[in-house]
Coordinates of C-alpha atoms in Angstrom, one line a residue:
Chain A
M28 CA 138.2 77.1 136.1
V29 CA 140.9 76.2 133.0
L30 CA 141.6 79.2 131.0
Y31 CA 143.9 78.8 127.8
R32 CA 145.6 81.4 125.7
L33 CA 145.4 82.1 121.8
E34 CA 147.9 84.6 120.2
K35 CA 145.6 87.4 118.0
K36 CA 147.9 86.4 115.1
R37 CA 146.9 82.8 115.3
L38 CA 142.9 83.7 115.2
G39 CA 142.6 83.6 111.5
E40 CA 144.4 80.5 111.9
L41 CA 141.5 78.9 114.2
I42 CA 138.9 80.5 112.1
G43 CA 140.1 79.0 109.1
R44 CA 139.8 75.7 110.7
L45 CA 136.9 76.0 111.7
M46 CA 135.6 76.8 108.7
L47 CA 136.7 73.8 107.0
D48 CA 133.9 72.0 108.3
A49 CA 130.9 74.6 109.3
E50 CA 129.7 77.9 108.2
V51 CA 131.7 80.4 110.1
I52 CA 129.3 83.4 110.8
A53 CA 131.1 86.5 112.8
P54 CA 130.0 90.4 112.8
V55 CA 131.2 91.9 109.3
K56 CA 131.2 95.6 108.6
K57 CA 129.3 96.5 105.7
D58 CA 126.7 99.4 105.8
V59 CA 126.4 98.8 109.4
V60 CA 128.2 95.9 111.4
R61 CA 126.3 92.5 110.3
F62 CA 126.4 88.7 111.6
L63 CA 127.4 87.3 108.1
P64 CA 128.7 83.7 106.9
I65 CA 132.5 84.8 106.2
A66 CA 134.9 83.8 103.6
H67 CA 137.9 84.7 105.2
P68 CA 138.7 85.0 109.0
E69 CA 140.0 88.8 108.3
E70 CA 136.3 90.2 107.3
I71 CA 135.8 89.9 111.2
H72 CA 135.0 93.1 112.9
L73 CA 135.1 93.3 116.5
E74 CA 135.5 96.6 117.4
R75 CA 131.4 97.4 117.4
N76 CA 128.7 94.9 117.9
A77 CA 126.4 93.7 115.3
F78 CA 123.5 96.3 114.6
F79 CA 121.0 93.1 113.8
P80 CA 121.5 90.6 116.4
A81 CA 121.8 86.6 115.3
K82 CA 118.5 86.0 116.0
E83 CA 117.2 85.3 112.3
Y84 CA 120.0 82.4 111.9
F85 CA 117.4 80.8 114.4
F86 CA 114.3 82.3 113.8
P87 CA 114.3 83.3 110.5
Q88 CA 112.1 86.5 109.6
H89 CA 110.0 84.3 107.4
Q90 CA 109.6 80.5 107.7
T91 CA 107.2 77.5 106.0
L92 CA 106.1 76.1 108.6
F93 CA 104.1 72.8 106.6
Q94 CA 102.5 71.9 103.3
F95 CA 98.9 71.1 102.8
D96 CA 96.9 69.2 100.4
G97 CA 93.4 69.5 101.6
K98 CA 93.7 65.7 102.8
S99 CA 96.8 65.8 104.8
F100 CA 99.9 68.2 105.7
A101 CA 103.8 67.5 105.8
P102 CA 105.6 69.7 108.2
V103 CA 109.0 71.4 106.6
I104 CA 111.6 71.1 109.3
P105 CA 114.8 73.0 108.0
K106 CA 117.5 70.8 107.6
P107 CA 120.5 71.2 110.4
K108 CA 123.5 73.1 109.0
K109 CA 126.6 73.0 111.0
R110 CA 127.4 76.4 112.1
V111 CA 130.0 78.3 114.1
F112 CA 129.0 81.9 115.7
F113 CA 132.2 83.7 116.3
G114 CA 131.9 87.2 118.2
L115 CA 128.7 87.1 119.8
R116 CA 128.8 89.4 123.0
R117 CA 127.3 88.5 126.2
C118 CA 124.0 90.3 125.8
D119 CA 123.5 88.4 122.5
L120 CA 124.5 85.2 124.2
T121 CA 122.1 85.7 127.0
A122 CA 119.4 86.5 124.5
I123 CA 119.9 83.4 122.6
R124 CA 119.0 81.5 126.0
H125 CA 116.2 83.6 126.7
Q126 CA 115.0 82.8 123.3
D127 CA 115.3 79.1 123.9
L128 CA 113.4 79.3 126.9
A129 CA 110.5 81.1 125.3
F130 CA 110.8 78.2 122.2
E131 CA 111.2 75.1 124.8
E132 CA 108.0 76.2 126.5
V133 CA 106.2 74.6 123.6
K134 CA 108.8 72.1 121.7
D135 CA 109.3 74.2 118.5
P136 CA 111.1 71.8 116.1
Y137 CA 112.2 74.2 113.8
Y138 CA 113.8 76.3 116.2
E139 CA 115.5 73.8 118.0
T140 CA 116.8 72.4 114.7
M141 CA 118.8 75.4 113.8
R142 CA 119.8 75.9 117.6
K143 CA 121.4 72.5 118.2
S144 CA 123.6 72.6 115.3
A145 CA 125.0 76.0 116.2
L146 CA 128.5 76.5 118.1
L147 CA 128.6 79.8 120.2
I148 CA 131.7 81.4 120.7
G149 CA 131.6 84.5 122.8
Y150 CA 133.6 87.9 122.6
H151 CA 133.5 89.4 125.9
C152 CA 133.1 93.6 125.5
P153 CA 136.1 95.0 126.4
K154 CA 134.1 98.6 127.1
A155 CA 130.6 99.1 126.4
P156 CA 130.4 99.2 122.6
S157 CA 127.6 101.7 122.2
P158 CA 126.2 104.7 124.5
Y159 CA 123.0 102.6 124.5
C160 CA 124.2 99.4 126.3
F161 CA 122.9 98.7 129.6
C162 CA 123.6 95.1 130.2
G163 CA 125.3 95.7 133.2
S164 CA 121.9 96.4 134.8
L165 CA 120.5 93.0 134.1
P166 CA 121.4 89.6 134.6
Q167 CA 124.0 87.9 132.2
I168 CA 124.4 84.5 132.4
E169 CA 127.4 82.1 131.3
F170 CA 126.1 80.8 128.1
F171 CA 128.4 79.8 125.4
D172 CA 130.8 77.2 124.4
L173 CA 133.7 79.7 124.4
M174 CA 134.2 82.8 125.5
F175 CA 136.9 85.4 124.4
F176 CA 138.4 88.0 126.3
D177 CA 140.5 90.5 124.7
Q178 CA 143.9 91.1 125.8
Q179 CA 146.5 93.1 124.4
T180 CA 148.1 90.5 122.1
G181 CA 145.7 87.9 123.0
F182 CA 142.8 86.2 123.9
L183 CA 142.0 84.3 126.9
V184 CA 139.6 81.7 126.4
E185 CA 137.3 80.1 128.5
T186 CA 135.5 76.8 127.8
G187 CA 131.8 76.9 129.0
S188 CA 130.8 73.5 127.7
E189 CA 131.7 69.9 126.4
K190 CA 131.8 71.3 122.6
G191 CA 133.9 74.0 123.3
E192 CA 136.9 72.1 125.1
Q193 CA 136.5 69.6 122.4
I194 CA 137.4 72.4 119.8
V195 CA 140.4 73.3 122.3
R196 CA 141.6 69.5 122.6
E197 CA 141.4 69.6 118.6
H198 CA 143.6 72.5 117.9
P199 CA 146.3 72.5 121.0
E200 CA 148.8 73.8 119.2
L201 CA 146.8 76.9 119.0
F202 CA 145.6 76.8 122.4
A203 CA 148.0 77.3 125.6
L204 CA 146.9 76.4 129.1
T205 CA 147.6 79.2 131.3
D206 CA 147.2 80.1 135.1
L207 CA 146.1 83.7 134.6
P208 CA 142.9 84.4 136.8
K209 CA 139.7 84.8 135.2
P210 CA 139.2 88.4 134.2
D211 CA 136.4 90.5 135.8
T212 CA 133.1 90.0 133.7
K213 CA 131.7 93.2 134.3
I214 CA 131.5 95.6 131.4
P215 CA 132.5 99.4 132.0
G216 CA 129.9 101.9 130.8
A217 CA 127.0 99.7 131.0
D218 CA 125.1 100.5 133.8
R219 CA 122.4 102.8 132.7
L220 CA 119.5 101.5 134.4
H221 CA 118.6 102.1 137.6
V222 CA 115.1 100.6 137.9
E223 CA 115.2 96.9 139.4
N224 CA 111.7 96.5 139.8
I225 CA 109.2 98.1 137.0
A226 CA 105.9 96.9 138.5
P227 CA 105.2 100.1 140.8
L228 CA 105.6 102.2 137.7
Y229 CA 102.8 100.5 135.6
D230 CA 99.9 103.5 136.6
H231 CA 103.1 106.0 135.6
P232 CA 101.7 108.9 133.6
D233 CA 105.1 109.3 131.8
W234 CA 104.7 105.8 129.4
K235 CA 102.6 108.2 127.5
K236 CA 106.2 110.5 126.9
G237 CA 107.4 107.6 125.5
A238 CA 104.6 106.6 123.3
D239 CA 104.4 110.2 122.2
Q240 CA 107.8 109.7 120.6
C241 CA 106.9 106.5 119.0
L242 CA 105.9 106.0 115.3
S243 CA 104.8 102.2 115.8
C244 CA 107.0 100.9 113.1
G245 CA 108.3 97.9 114.8
A246 CA 112.1 98.6 114.7
C247 CA 112.5 98.0 118.0
T248 CA 110.9 94.5 118.1
A249 CA 112.6 93.7 114.9
L250 CA 116.1 94.1 116.1
C251 CA 115.5 93.0 119.3
P252 CA 117.8 89.3 119.9
T253 CA 115.0 88.5 122.3
C254 CA 111.7 89.5 120.8
Y255 CA 110.2 86.0 119.4
C256 CA 106.7 87.2 118.4
F257 CA 105.3 85.8 115.1
E258 CA 102.0 85.6 112.8
I259 CA 100.8 82.9 110.7
H260 CA 100.2 83.2 107.2
D261 CA 98.5 80.6 104.6
E262 CA 99.3 80.9 101.1
V263 CA 97.5 78.3 98.3
S264 CA 98.4 77.5 95.0
T265 CA 96.9 78.8 92.0
A266 CA 96.6 75.6 90.1
N267 CA 94.5 73.9 93.4
P268 CA 93.6 76.5 96.3
D269 CA 92.7 73.5 98.6
A270 CA 96.9 72.8 98.4
G271 CA 99.5 75.7 99.9
K272 CA 101.5 76.3 102.7
R273 CA 101.3 77.6 106.1
S274 CA 104.4 79.9 107.2
R275 CA 105.5 82.4 110.2
S276 CA 107.0 85.7 110.0
W277 CA 108.0 88.1 112.9
S278 CA 105.5 90.1 114.5
S279 CA 105.3 92.8 116.5
C280 CA 103.2 94.0 119.7
Q281 CA 103.8 97.5 118.8
L282 CA 101.6 97.0 115.7
P283 CA 97.7 98.0 116.2
G284 CA 96.8 94.4 114.3
F285 CA 99.0 92.4 117.1
T286 CA 96.3 91.9 119.4
R287 CA 93.4 91.8 116.9
V288 CA 91.1 89.0 117.9
A289 CA 88.0 87.5 116.2
G290 CA 85.1 90.3 115.7
D291 CA 87.8 92.3 115.2
H292 CA 88.3 93.4 118.7
V293 CA 91.8 94.9 119.5
F294 CA 93.2 94.6 122.7
R295 CA 95.9 97.5 122.8
K296 CA 94.7 99.9 120.6
E297 CA 96.2 102.8 122.0
R298 CA 100.2 103.7 121.5
D299 CA 100.6 104.0 125.1
H300 CA 99.6 100.5 126.2
R301 CA 101.4 98.9 123.2
F302 CA 104.8 100.9 124.2
K303 CA 104.1 99.9 127.7
H304 CA 103.5 96.7 127.4
R305 CA 106.8 95.7 125.4
I306 CA 108.8 97.5 128.0
F307 CA 106.7 94.9 130.5
H308 CA 107.1 92.3 128.8
Q309 CA 110.6 92.4 128.4
L310 CA 111.3 93.2 131.8
E311 CA 108.3 91.9 134.2
Y312 CA 106.1 89.0 132.9
F313 CA 108.4 87.3 131.2
K314 CA 110.6 87.1 134.8
E315 CA 107.3 86.0 136.2
K316 CA 107.5 83.0 133.9
H317 CA 110.6 82.2 133.9
G318 CA 112.8 83.9 136.8
V319 CA 115.0 86.3 134.2
P320 CA 113.9 89.4 132.6
L321 CA 113.6 88.9 128.8
C322 CA 115.7 92.0 128.1
V323 CA 119.5 91.9 127.9
G324 CA 120.3 95.6 127.8
C325 CA 122.0 95.3 124.3
G326 CA 120.2 98.8 123.4
R327 CA 119.8 97.7 119.7
C328 CA 115.9 98.9 120.2
I329 CA 117.1 102.1 121.3
E330 CA 120.0 102.9 118.6
A331 CA 117.3 101.4 115.9
C332 CA 114.5 103.9 116.9
P333 CA 114.1 106.4 114.4
T334 CA 113.1 109.0 117.3
R335 CA 115.8 107.2 119.5
I336 CA 113.3 106.5 122.5
D337 CA 115.7 105.8 125.2
F338 CA 113.0 103.9 127.4
V339 CA 116.1 103.0 130.0
K340 CA 116.2 106.9 130.5
L341 CA 112.6 107.0 130.7
L342 CA 112.3 104.5 133.7
N343 CA 115.3 106.0 135.6
E344 CA 113.4 109.4 135.5
M345 CA 109.7 107.5 136.4
K346 CA 111.6 106.6 139.3
T347 CA 112.8 109.7 140.6
Chain B
M19 CA 81.4 74.7 91.4
T20 CA 81.1 77.6 89.4
K21 CA 83.5 79.9 88.8
L22 CA 84.0 83.3 90.2
K23 CA 83.6 86.2 87.1
V24 CA 85.7 88.6 87.1
G25 CA 86.2 92.0 85.5
V26 CA 89.2 93.9 85.2
Y27 CA 88.6 97.6 84.1
G28 CA 90.7 101.0 83.5
I29 CA 89.2 104.6 84.1
T30 CA 92.0 107.3 83.9
G31 CA 95.1 105.6 84.5
C32 CA 98.4 104.2 83.0
A33 CA 97.3 100.4 82.8
G34 CA 100.6 99.8 84.9
C35 CA 98.0 98.5 87.5
Q36 CA 96.1 96.0 85.0
L37 CA 99.7 95.1 84.0
S38 CA 100.4 94.0 87.7
I39 CA 97.8 91.6 87.1
I40 CA 99.4 89.9 84.1
F41 CA 102.9 90.0 85.6
N42 CA 101.9 86.8 87.4
E43 CA 103.3 84.9 84.9
D44 CA 103.9 82.1 86.6
D45 CA 100.3 81.8 87.6
L46 CA 98.4 83.3 84.9
L47 CA 97.4 79.8 82.9
D48 CA 96.3 78.9 86.3
L49 CA 94.5 81.9 87.4
I50 CA 92.2 81.6 84.1
E51 CA 91.1 78.1 84.9
L52 CA 90.6 79.2 88.6
V53 CA 88.1 82.0 88.0
D54 CA 86.1 83.0 84.9
L55 CA 88.2 86.3 83.7
K56 CA 85.2 87.5 81.6
A57 CA 86.1 91.1 81.2
F58 CA 89.2 92.5 80.5
P59 CA 89.3 95.2 77.6
F60 CA 93.0 95.8 78.2
I61 CA 93.7 92.3 76.6
K62 CA 90.5 91.2 75.5
E63 CA 88.3 92.3 72.4
V64 CA 84.6 90.7 73.5
N65 CA 83.6 92.4 77.4
P66 CA 80.2 91.8 78.0
D67 CA 78.5 94.4 80.0
E68 CA 76.5 92.2 82.8
Q69 CA 76.7 91.3 86.5
Y70 CA 80.2 90.3 87.9
D71 CA 81.3 88.6 91.1
I72 CA 84.4 91.0 91.3
I73 CA 85.4 93.9 89.2
F74 CA 88.9 95.5 89.6
V75 CA 89.0 99.0 88.5
E76 CA 92.0 100.8 87.9
G77 CA 92.6 104.5 87.6
L78 CA 90.9 107.4 89.4
V79 CA 87.9 109.8 88.1
A80 CA 89.4 112.5 85.7
D81 CA 86.7 112.9 83.4
K82 CA 82.7 112.6 82.6
G83 CA 83.3 109.8 81.0
D84 CA 85.1 108.2 83.7
L85 CA 82.1 109.2 86.3
E86 CA 79.4 106.9 83.9
T87 CA 81.6 104.3 84.0
I88 CA 82.6 103.9 87.5
K89 CA 79.0 104.0 88.4
K90 CA 78.1 101.2 85.8
L91 CA 81.1 99.1 87.3
R92 CA 79.7 99.8 90.5
K93 CA 76.1 98.5 89.7
N94 CA 77.5 95.7 87.6
A95 CA 79.8 94.3 90.1
K96 CA 79.1 92.6 93.6
V97 CA 82.3 93.4 95.2
L98 CA 84.3 96.4 93.4
V99 CA 88.1 96.5 93.8
A100 CA 90.0 99.7 93.8
L101 CA 93.2 98.5 92.5
G102 CA 96.4 100.8 92.7
A103 CA 96.8 103.9 94.0
C104 CA 95.0 106.2 91.3
A105 CA 92.0 104.2 92.3
A106 CA 92.4 104.0 95.9
T107 CA 94.1 107.0 96.6
G108 CA 94.1 109.5 93.7
C109 CA 97.9 109.0 93.3
V110 CA 99.7 111.6 91.2
P111 CA 96.9 113.0 88.9
A112 CA 95.0 114.2 92.1
Y113 CA 98.1 116.5 92.9
R114 CA 96.0 119.0 90.2
N115 CA 93.6 119.2 94.0
F116 CA 96.7 120.9 95.6
T117 CA 97.7 123.8 92.6
L118 CA 95.7 126.6 91.3
K119 CA 94.2 126.3 88.0
E120 CA 96.6 128.3 86.2
N121 CA 99.4 126.3 87.0
Y122 CA 98.1 123.5 84.6
E123 CA 95.3 124.8 82.5
H124 CA 97.3 125.5 79.4
L125 CA 98.8 121.7 79.8
L126 CA 94.7 120.5 79.6
Y127 CA 93.2 119.2 76.0
R128 CA 91.5 122.5 75.5
K129 CA 89.1 121.6 72.9
I130 CA 88.0 118.5 74.6
K131 CA 85.6 120.1 76.8
E132 CA 84.7 117.1 79.0
L133 CA 88.1 115.9 79.8
Q134 CA 88.0 119.4 82.0
D135 CA 84.6 119.0 83.9
V136 CA 85.9 116.5 87.2
Q137 CA 87.8 117.1 89.7
P138 CA 90.7 114.3 89.6
T139 CA 89.5 112.0 92.9
P140 CA 89.4 108.8 93.8
V141 CA 86.9 106.0 93.3
D142 CA 85.8 106.0 96.7
M143 CA 84.7 109.6 96.1
H144 CA 81.9 108.5 94.2
V145 CA 80.9 105.2 94.7
A146 CA 81.6 102.5 97.2
V147 CA 84.7 100.5 97.1
D148 CA 84.6 97.5 99.1
Y149 CA 87.9 96.3 99.0
Y150 CA 91.6 98.0 98.3
L151 CA 94.5 96.8 96.6
P152 CA 96.5 100.4 97.1
G153 CA 100.3 100.7 95.4
C154 CA 101.8 102.3 92.2
P155 CA 101.6 99.7 91.2
P156 CA 100.2 97.3 93.5
D157 CA 102.0 94.1 94.4
K158 CA 101.2 91.7 91.7
R159 CA 101.5 88.4 94.5
Q160 CA 98.7 90.7 96.9
I161 CA 96.6 90.8 94.0
L162 CA 96.8 87.2 93.6
A163 CA 96.3 86.3 97.1
F164 CA 93.1 88.4 97.1
I165 CA 91.8 86.3 94.3
K166 CA 92.9 83.3 95.6
G167 CA 91.2 84.1 98.7
A168 CA 88.0 85.2 97.2
V169 CA 87.7 81.7 95.5
K170 CA 87.8 80.2 98.8
G171 CA 85.8 82.7 100.3
A172 CA 88.4 83.9 102.7
I173 CA 89.5 87.2 101.5
P174 CA 92.7 88.7 103.0
K175 CA 92.4 91.2 105.6
P176 CA 94.1 94.1 104.3
T177 CA 97.2 94.9 106.4
D178 CA 98.0 97.7 108.6
N179 CA 101.2 97.6 109.2
P180 CA 103.4 100.2 108.1
V181 CA 106.1 99.7 105.3
C182 CA 108.8 99.8 108.2
V183 CA 107.8 96.4 109.4
E184 CA 108.9 94.6 106.1
C185 CA 112.0 96.9 105.7
R186 CA 113.2 95.8 109.0
Q187 CA 112.3 92.2 108.1
N188 CA 114.9 92.7 104.7
G189 CA 117.4 93.8 106.9
N190 CA 117.6 97.4 105.6
V191 CA 118.9 99.8 107.5
C192 CA 116.7 102.9 108.2
L193 CA 116.5 105.5 105.2
L194 CA 115.6 108.4 107.8
E195 CA 118.8 107.9 109.7
Q196 CA 120.9 108.4 106.0
G197 CA 118.7 111.8 106.1
K198 CA 116.1 110.8 103.5
P199 CA 112.7 111.4 103.8
C200 CA 111.0 108.5 103.8
L201 CA 107.3 107.7 104.4
G202 CA 107.7 104.3 105.3
P203 CA 106.8 104.8 109.1
I204 CA 102.9 106.0 107.9
T205 CA 102.6 104.3 104.9
V206 CA 100.6 100.5 104.5
G207 CA 103.0 97.9 103.8
G208 CA 102.5 94.8 102.0
C209 CA 105.1 96.1 99.3
N210 CA 107.8 94.2 100.8
A211 CA 109.5 97.5 101.6
V212 CA 110.2 97.3 97.6
C213 CA 111.7 101.0 97.0
V214 CA 113.8 100.6 100.4
N215 CA 115.0 97.9 99.4
G216 CA 116.3 99.7 96.3
G217 CA 117.9 102.5 97.9
L218 CA 114.7 105.0 97.2
E219 CA 112.8 106.3 100.2
C220 CA 108.9 105.1 100.8
W221 CA 106.8 108.2 99.0
G222 CA 103.6 106.9 100.7
C223 CA 102.3 105.0 97.3
R224 CA 100.3 102.8 99.4
G225 CA 98.4 105.2 101.4
P226 CA 98.3 106.5 105.2
T227 CA 98.1 104.0 107.9
K228 CA 94.9 104.1 110.2
D229 CA 97.4 103.8 113.2
M230 CA 99.9 106.7 111.8
N231 CA 101.4 109.2 114.1
L232 CA 101.6 111.8 111.9
P233 CA 102.4 114.9 114.1
L234 CA 105.7 112.7 115.1
M235 CA 106.3 112.0 111.4
I236 CA 106.1 115.7 110.5
S237 CA 108.5 116.9 113.2
L238 CA 111.0 114.1 112.8
L239 CA 111.0 115.3 109.2
K240 CA 111.5 118.6 110.6
R241 CA 114.2 117.8 112.8
K242 CA 115.8 116.2 109.8
G243 CA 116.0 119.7 107.8
F244 CA 113.1 119.5 105.7
D245 CA 110.8 122.6 105.6
E246 CA 107.1 122.5 105.8
K247 CA 106.8 122.8 102.5
F248 CA 108.8 120.0 101.2
I249 CA 107.0 117.7 103.8
Q250 CA 103.3 119.2 102.2
D251 CA 104.6 118.4 99.0
R252 CA 106.0 115.0 99.6
M253 CA 103.2 113.8 101.6
R254 CA 100.3 115.1 99.2
T255 CA 102.1 113.6 96.1
F256 CA 100.3 110.2 96.1
V257 CA 97.9 110.3 98.6
G258 CA 97.2 114.0 99.1
L259 CA 93.3 113.5 99.3
K260 CA 93.6 111.1 101.9
L261 CA 95.5 113.2 104.3
P262 CA 92.7 116.4 104.8
M263 CA 94.3 117.0 108.1
L264 CA 97.5 117.4 107.1
K265 CA 97.9 121.2 106.8
E266 CA 96.3 121.5 110.1
V267 CA 99.2 119.2 111.7
L268 CA 101.5 120.9 109.5
H269 CA 100.7 124.4 110.2
G270 CA 99.3 124.4 113.7
K271 CA 95.1 125.0 114.1
N272 CA 95.2 128.6 113.6
H273 CA 97.3 128.8 110.3
H274 CA 95.1 129.8 107.2
A275 CA 97.6 129.7 104.6

């Protein structure tokens, strides 16, 4: 374990240097905190986590997949863009890894292209940044190129990859080797979920309680850093309706049309089935397939919900 | 291949929905090559009264003449499309159904008797409608997608997604959170949340989703401090006739006010 120290007042210098040959994306305070490309290092806002996750940079809301002309088709692979993400919380880093797992299942060149060219710099939460956080109740992995621990006057910086180490090597005057111990990675105030296994709760009547408060607006899945479902659209050209493009857009399991199949059959018509499916996919089904729950405990789905459905509280109450 | 024969007509309306077709400026020249735009009285002089593959009708039925016209258009159309909020849901002109006659009587054209004859109502309360392109005005891209779909024999499946889906994709912060009475969660999307993008809450012009949770929407608005009268008025502004259950949900089953 090697740790470095970076003076806080020199963070701007580091970011400025990174901006020379990459787009730096960091939390910026606008109407809410958002991950945005920055023009000046002073824009970086670390007090709160971003309201919207960074997923749109790898898995955009709308994306053209291929163009066709009636005879052949040509994939439209995005151009890789060198990007440095700064200030990703542990939950958001874990979320990126979990989306990697989903998009690796069937190799997705669109996602892969955007992911490969990204450098991930984490910011370890000194304490839970939102009352909805529950990352402490779910496994967080060590997944970053660099991780910044906030100390009073400086950052302790841990390297997590060759790419991360290279940054340290390239800027020796900014990073000082230190023999301080690695800080505790536990984030105080983020252990809200007290149910480890939700499988026995499948038939619990209280799912309806959550669904009764659900507008099926899809805010939860849109703001989730791990939700990766999408739907497909074709758009043809007016000049030649045999030609056009196929694209994908974010979708949501909370919408009744999500499970509509040929013959107009809808598998999950009922709101409580849809609500339960989201929680089960996040905490159970993904785990059965990949060994880890999909959910990372960032709490955005609760904070963004117009009626504040707190599924963590609901699960805790189901257990007792 | 014979081109689809298309007619675009208006009954009582503001012509804005017909304009939405024309607003597809970049595609317009290709569009008139793609289909036979045979009738479009708003912009054409000669508009034969005959059989059409598709007839778009804008506006609602608000007088006797409308009633005759809509019956004739139905007879002439293989596929009748309600174009825009008036045709699809009644829109603002149908609000007259929810107020007492003395409130508007003095505003009517008293001398022209037939203008007062019919209660303002959306097209589907008089004839069968095959497809709806709702909105005040309808989304111009959606109109174009419908026409192209019809040409390919693959009419797009109408969405039942609420406005919120596109709104969140656009990175908007929920206006309900900012204390505005946004009806996005119960309103059919497809408009790219254009009003919310500009900071105006959704007024529901595209009509209620089949899946809407109306009781929750109402209780949420009440929790945000809006009273029953405000909620009722707002929800009725564009789609009152499509929310026949509103009074009951708003006031409870035994209320007769």
